[in-house]
PDB file of C-alpha atoms in Angstrom:
ATOM      1  CA  UNK L 511     -29.606  57.234  40.322  1.00  0.00           C
ATOM      2  CA  UNK L 512     -29.812  54.217  38.043  1.00  0.00           C
ATOM      3  CA  UNK L 513     -30.607  55.030  34.420  1.00  0.00           C
ATOM      4  CA  UNK L 514     -30.770  58.751  35.194  1.00  0.00           C
ATOM      5  CA  UNK L 515     -30.144  61.581  32.848  1.00  0.00           C
ATOM      6  CA  UNK L 516     -33.536  62.304  31.318  1.00  0.00           C
ATOM      7  CA  UNK L 517     -35.136  65.735  31.029  1.00  0.00           C
ATOM      8  CA  UNK L 518     -38.672  66.487  32.218  1.00  0.00           C
ATOM      9  CA  UNK L 519     -40.862  69.514  31.502  1.00  0.00           C
ATOM     10  CA  UNK L 520     -44.023  70.233  33.480  1.00  0.00           C
ATOM     11  CA  UNK L 521     -45.761  73.088  31.703  1.00  0.00           C
ATOM     12  CA  UNK L 522     -49.135  74.680  31.054  1.00  0.00           C
ATOM     13  CA  UNK L 523     -51.449  77.207  32.621  1.00  0.00           C
ATOM     14  CA  UNK L 524     -52.864  74.837  35.241  1.00  0.00           C
ATOM     15  CA  UNK L 525     -52.140  74.545  38.954  1.00  0.00           C
ATOM     16  CA  UNK L 526     -49.798  71.757  39.976  1.00  0.00           C
ATOM     17  CA  UNK L 527     -46.500  72.078  38.117  1.00  0.00           C
ATOM     18  CA  UNK L 528     -44.430  72.765  41.239  1.00  0.00           C
ATOM     19  CA  UNK L 529     -46.478  70.249  43.207  1.00  0.00           C
ATOM     20  CA  UNK L 530     -45.576  67.625  40.607  1.00  0.00           C
ATOM     21  CA  UNK L 531     -41.834  68.241  40.868  1.00  0.00           C
ATOM     22  CA  UNK L 532     -42.010  68.353  44.661  1.00  0.00           C
ATOM     23  CA  UNK L 533     -43.558  64.877  44.502  1.00  0.00           C
ATOM     24  CA  UNK L 534     -40.723  63.798  42.217  1.00  0.00           C
ATOM     25  CA  UNK L 535     -38.193  65.225  44.716  1.00  0.00           C
ATOM     26  CA  UNK L 536     -39.795  63.316  47.597  1.00  0.00           C
ATOM     27  CA  UNK L 537     -39.808  60.089  45.581  1.00  0.00           C
ATOM     28  CA  UNK L 538     -36.180  60.538  44.539  1.00  0.00           C
ATOM     29  CA  UNK L 539     -35.006  61.380  48.065  1.00  0.00           C
ATOM     30  CA  UNK L 540     -36.935  58.406  49.422  1.00  0.00           C
ATOM     31  CA  UNK L 541     -34.545  56.170  47.499  1.00  0.00           C
ATOM     32  CA  UNK L 542     -31.492  57.867  49.019  1.00  0.00           C
ATOM     33  CA  UNK L 543     -30.781  60.140  46.061  1.00  0.00           C
ATOM     34  CA  UNK L 544     -29.620  63.770  46.317  1.00  0.00           C
ATOM     35  CA  UNK L 545     -32.030  66.412  45.035  1.00  0.00           C
ATOM     36  CA  UNK L 546     -31.333  70.063  44.320  1.00  0.00           C
ATOM     37  CA  UNK L 547     -34.472  72.169  43.847  1.00  0.00           C
ATOM     38  CA  UNK L 548     -33.838  75.655  42.455  1.00  0.00           C
ATOM     39  CA  UNK L 549     -36.609  78.227  42.262  1.00  0.00           C
ATOM     40  CA  UNK L 550     -36.727  81.046  39.726  1.00  0.00           C
ATOM     41  CA  UNK L 551     -39.329  83.839  39.848  1.00  0.00           C
ATOM     42  CA  UNK L 552     -40.475  82.633  43.264  1.00  0.00           C
ATOM     43  CA  UNK L 553     -39.431  84.148  46.535  1.00  0.00           C
ATOM     44  CA  UNK L 554     -42.340  83.861  48.918  1.00  0.00           C
ATOM     45  CA  UNK L 555     -42.428  81.215  51.631  1.00  0.00           C
ATOM     46  CA  UNK L 556     -44.616  78.208  50.840  1.00  0.00           C
ATOM     47  CA  UNK L 557     -45.801  75.135  52.678  1.00  0.00           C
ATOM     48  CA  UNK L 558     -43.905  72.766  50.414  1.00  0.00           C
ATOM     49  CA  UNK L 559     -40.627  74.492  51.286  1.00  0.00           C
ATOM     50  CA  UNK L 560     -41.352  73.988  54.989  1.00  0.00           C
ATOM     51  CA  UNK L 561     -41.974  70.287  54.338  1.00  0.00           C
ATOM     52  CA  UNK L 562     -38.946  69.829  52.067  1.00  0.00           C
ATOM     53  CA  UNK L 563     -36.697  71.251  54.798  1.00  0.00           C
ATOM     54  CA  UNK L 564     -37.610  68.201  56.905  1.00  0.00           C
ATOM     55  CA  UNK L 565     -36.636  65.645  54.246  1.00  0.00           C
ATOM     56  CA  UNK L 566     -33.049  64.432  53.978  1.00  0.00           C
ATOM     57  CA  UNK L 567     -31.168  64.718  50.692  1.00  0.00           C
ATOM     58  CA  UNK L 568     -33.215  67.671  49.403  1.00  0.00           C
ATOM     59  CA  UNK L 569     -31.571  71.080  49.146  1.00  0.00           C
ATOM     60  CA  UNK L 570     -33.414  74.211  48.029  1.00  0.00           C
ATOM     61  CA  UNK L 571     -31.772  77.236  46.401  1.00  0.00           C
ATOM     62  CA  UNK L 572     -33.649  80.455  45.659  1.00  0.00           C
ATOM     63  CA  UNK L 573     -32.970  83.936  44.442  1.00  0.00           C
ATOM     64  CA  UNK L 574     -33.658  87.043  46.437  1.00  0.00           C
ATOM     65  CA  UNK L 575     -37.214  88.176  46.980  1.00  0.00           C
ATOM     66  CA  UNK L 576     -39.029  89.963  44.169  1.00  0.00           C
ATOM     67  CA  UNK L 577     -41.923  92.265  44.928  1.00  0.00           C
ATOM     68  CA  UNK L 578     -43.603  92.159  41.503  1.00  0.00           C
ATOM     69  CA  UNK L 579     -44.659  89.747  38.799  1.00  0.00           C
ATOM     70  CA  UNK L 580     -42.699  90.085  35.553  1.00  0.00           C
ATOM     71  CA  UNK L 581     -45.622  91.777  33.765  1.00  0.00           C
ATOM     72  CA  UNK L 582     -45.496  94.526  36.421  1.00  0.00           C
ATOM     73  CA  UNK L 583     -41.742  95.150  36.048  1.00  0.00           C
ATOM     74  CA  UNK L 584     -40.058  97.854  34.010  1.00  0.00           C
ATOM     75  CA  UNK L 585     -36.954  97.053  31.941  1.00  0.00           C
ATOM     76  CA  UNK L 586     -34.519  98.038  34.729  1.00  0.00           C
ATOM     77  CA  UNK L 587     -36.283  95.709  37.176  1.00  0.00           C
ATOM     78  CA  UNK L 588     -36.257  92.882  34.629  1.00  0.00           C
ATOM     79  CA  UNK L 589     -32.532  93.448  34.069  1.00  0.00           C
ATOM     80  CA  UNK L 590     -31.970  93.144  37.818  1.00  0.00           C
ATOM     81  CA  UNK L 591     -33.908  89.860  37.893  1.00  0.00           C
ATOM     82  CA  UNK L 592     -31.910  88.579  34.873  1.00  0.00           C
ATOM     83  CA  UNK L 593     -28.654  89.331  36.713  1.00  0.00           C
ATOM     84  CA  UNK L 594     -29.931  87.631  39.875  1.00  0.00           C
ATOM     85  CA  UNK L 595     -30.978  84.544  37.908  1.00  0.00           C
ATOM     86  CA  UNK L 596     -27.596  84.424  36.154  1.00  0.00           C
ATOM     87  CA  UNK L 597     -25.820  84.457  39.533  1.00  0.00           C
ATOM     88  CA  UNK L 598     -28.140  81.774  40.900  1.00  0.00           C
ATOM     89  CA  UNK L 599     -27.596  79.548  37.870  1.00  0.00           C
ATOM     90  CA  UNK L 600     -23.819  79.986  38.098  1.00  0.00           C
ATOM     91  CA  UNK L 601     -24.032  78.616  41.659  1.00  0.00           C
ATOM     92  CA  UNK L 602     -26.205  75.737  40.437  1.00  0.00           C
ATOM     93  CA  UNK L 603     -23.721  74.791  37.719  1.00  0.00           C
ATOM     94  CA  UNK L 604     -20.839  74.967  40.195  1.00  0.00           C
ATOM     95  CA  UNK L 605     -22.713  72.771  42.665  1.00  0.00           C
ATOM     96  CA  UNK L 606     -23.546  70.220  39.952  1.00  0.00           C
ATOM     97  CA  UNK L 607     -19.880  70.131  38.920  1.00  0.00           C
ATOM     98  CA  UNK L 608     -18.609  69.692  42.490  1.00  0.00           C
ATOM     99  CA  UNK L 609     -21.223  67.358  43.973  1.00  0.00           C
ATOM    100  CA  UNK L 610     -23.107  64.276  42.887  1.00  0.00           C
ATOM    101  CA  UNK L 611     -26.643  65.560  42.329  1.00  0.00           C
ATOM    102  CA  UNK L 612     -29.101  62.915  41.160  1.00  0.00           C
ATOM    103  CA  UNK L 613     -32.094  65.146  40.422  1.00  0.00           C
ATOM    104  CA  UNK L 614     -31.926  68.835  39.566  1.00  0.00           C
ATOM    105  CA  UNK L 615     -35.271  70.632  39.641  1.00  0.00           C
ATOM    106  CA  UNK L 616     -35.402  74.032  37.971  1.00  0.00           C
ATOM    107  CA  UNK L 617     -38.760  75.315  39.161  1.00  0.00           C
ATOM    108  CA  UNK L 618     -40.241  78.057  36.971  1.00  0.00           C
ATOM    109  CA  UNK L 619     -37.145  78.263  34.745  1.00  0.00           C
ATOM    110  CA  UNK L 620     -39.332  77.675  31.681  1.00  0.00           C
ATOM    111  CA  UNK L 621     -41.436  80.713  32.587  1.00  0.00           C
ATOM    112  CA  UNK L 622     -38.309  82.744  33.356  1.00  0.00           C
ATOM    113  CA  UNK L 623     -37.024  81.985  29.850  1.00  0.00           C
ATOM    114  CA  UNK L 624     -40.405  82.806  28.325  1.00  0.00           C
ATOM    115  CA  UNK L 625     -40.501  86.173  30.141  1.00  0.00           C
ATOM    116  CA  UNK L 626     -36.884  86.892  29.104  1.00  0.00           C
ATOM    117  CA  UNK L 627     -35.582  87.111  32.670  1.00  0.00           C
ATOM    118  CA  UNK L 628     -33.355  84.058  32.186  1.00  0.00           C
ATOM    119  CA  UNK L 629     -31.058  83.216  29.279  1.00  0.00           C
ATOM    120  CA  UNK L 630     -32.629  80.287  27.445  1.00  0.00           C
ATOM    121  CA  UNK L 631     -29.467  79.716  25.379  1.00  0.00           C
ATOM    122  CA  UNK L 632     -27.484  79.195  28.588  1.00  0.00           C
ATOM    123  CA  UNK L 633     -30.085  76.747  29.893  1.00  0.00           C
ATOM    124  CA  UNK L 634     -30.124  74.761  26.647  1.00  0.00           C
ATOM    125  CA  UNK L 635     -26.317  74.634  26.576  1.00  0.00           C
ATOM    126  CA  UNK L 636     -26.274  73.338  30.155  1.00  0.00           C
ATOM    127  CA  UNK L 637     -28.883  70.676  29.349  1.00  0.00           C
ATOM    128  CA  UNK L 638     -26.957  69.513  26.282  1.00  0.00           C
ATOM    129  CA  UNK L 639     -23.688  69.232  28.246  1.00  0.00           C
ATOM    130  CA  UNK L 640     -24.928  68.178  31.698  1.00  0.00           C
ATOM    131  CA  UNK L 641     -23.519  65.077  33.400  1.00  0.00           C
ATOM    132  CA  UNK L 642     -25.048  62.064  31.648  1.00  0.00           C
ATOM    133  CA  UNK L 643     -26.586  60.685  34.838  1.00  0.00           C
ATOM    134  CA  UNK L 644     -28.137  63.978  36.010  1.00  0.00           C
ATOM    135  CA  UNK L 645     -31.929  63.920  35.824  1.00  0.00           C
ATOM    136  CA  UNK L 646     -33.385  67.408  35.265  1.00  0.00           C
ATOM    137  CA  UNK L 647     -36.991  68.500  35.792  1.00  0.00           C
ATOM    138  CA  UNK L 648     -38.190  71.974  34.777  1.00  0.00           C
ATOM    139  CA  UNK L 649     -41.466  73.785  35.282  1.00  0.00           C
ATOM    140  CA  UNK L 650     -43.183  76.827  33.850  1.00  0.00           C
ATOM    141  CA  UNK L 651     -45.437  78.121  31.134  1.00  0.00           C
ATOM    142  CA  UNK L 652     -44.685  78.284  27.415  1.00  0.00           C
ATOM    143  CA  UNK L 653     -41.650  76.084  26.780  1.00  0.00           C
ATOM    144  CA  UNK L 654     -39.909  76.909  23.536  1.00  0.00           C
ATOM    145  CA  UNK L 655     -39.778  74.430  20.659  1.00  0.00           C
ATOM    146  CA  UNK L 656     -36.066  73.900  21.449  1.00  0.00           C
ATOM    147  CA  UNK L 657     -36.893  72.936  25.048  1.00  0.00           C
ATOM    148  CA  UNK L 658     -39.660  70.588  23.935  1.00  0.00           C
ATOM    149  CA  UNK L 659     -37.322  68.934  21.434  1.00  0.00           C
ATOM    150  CA  UNK L 660     -34.658  68.360  24.084  1.00  0.00           C
ATOM    151  CA  UNK L 661     -37.051  66.946  26.703  1.00  0.00           C
ATOM    152  CA  UNK L 662     -37.733  63.261  27.268  1.00  0.00           C
ATOM    153  CA  UNK L 663     -40.935  63.884  29.255  1.00  0.00           C
ATOM    154  CA  UNK L 664     -43.395  66.701  28.616  1.00  0.00           C
ATOM    155  CA  UNK L 665     -46.453  66.901  30.842  1.00  0.00           C
ATOM    156  CA  UNK L 666     -48.899  69.713  30.218  1.00  0.00           C
ATOM    157  CA  UNK L 667     -51.168  70.785  33.053  1.00  0.00           C
ATOM    158  CA  UNK L 668     -54.229  72.537  31.673  1.00  0.00           C
ATOM    159  CA  UNK L 669     -56.410  74.927  33.649  1.00  0.00           C
ATOM    160  CA  UNK L 670     -60.101  74.367  33.066  1.00  0.00           C
ATOM    161  CA  UNK L 671     -61.271  76.397  36.036  1.00  0.00           C
ATOM    162  CA  UNK L 672     -59.518  78.187  38.909  1.00  0.00           C
ATOM    163  CA  UNK L 673     -60.785  80.267  41.866  1.00  0.00           C
ATOM    164  CA  UNK L 674     -58.333  83.020  40.845  1.00  0.00           C
ATOM    165  CA  UNK L 675     -60.657  83.671  37.877  1.00  0.00           C
ATOM    166  CA  UNK L 676     -63.269  84.789  40.451  1.00  0.00           C
ATOM    167  CA  UNK L 677     -60.763  86.939  42.357  1.00  0.00           C
ATOM    168  CA  UNK L 678     -60.009  84.391  45.081  1.00  0.00           C
ATOM    169  CA  UNK L 679     -56.337  84.796  45.993  1.00  0.00           C
ATOM    170  CA  UNK L 680     -53.923  81.938  46.723  1.00  0.00           C
ATOM    171  CA  UNK L 681     -54.730  80.303  50.051  1.00  0.00           C
ATOM    172  CA  UNK L 682     -52.241  79.075  52.623  1.00  0.00           C
ATOM    173  CA  UNK L 683     -51.952  75.315  52.533  1.00  0.00           C
ATOM    174  CA  UNK L 684     -53.551  75.024  49.086  1.00  0.00           C
ATOM    175  CA  UNK L 685     -51.798  77.396  46.668  1.00  0.00           C
ATOM    176  CA  UNK L 686     -49.048  78.586  49.017  1.00  0.00           C
TER     177      UNK L 686
END
């Protein structure tokens, strides 16, 4: 990708962070570039994953299914998720070293770092030493000051109102 190598963060408590990076993936792929989308803290099937499977040059990697949100997990369960994320990220780094990836999307990695189920120091080290041309986009709530400093783009998506506040669960085709 020409002039690649910048770092994006899509953060905040609003709906649309993953949707934003999926749009970026579609745009990037549409120009013949290779995209690797990696999901942390997400294991359920979603409509965007079904659509991405139909688009050339986009590969999706995910961890194994989790049954709980991080705030529902005990320390042993969090440790298991940390180990799973470490294995997933090792595969990501290997893939980036072996293949020409133009855009790496780390969906919900910011939130995984915030919830201490992913090693932020390892992420920051990777970002500082990544291939110069590798564009990286990350999503999630509460990026650290170190992440914000390293980023070239920071877009904050703010929730003003959401049906979840009234007890309406995520709907197929809209939130899932």
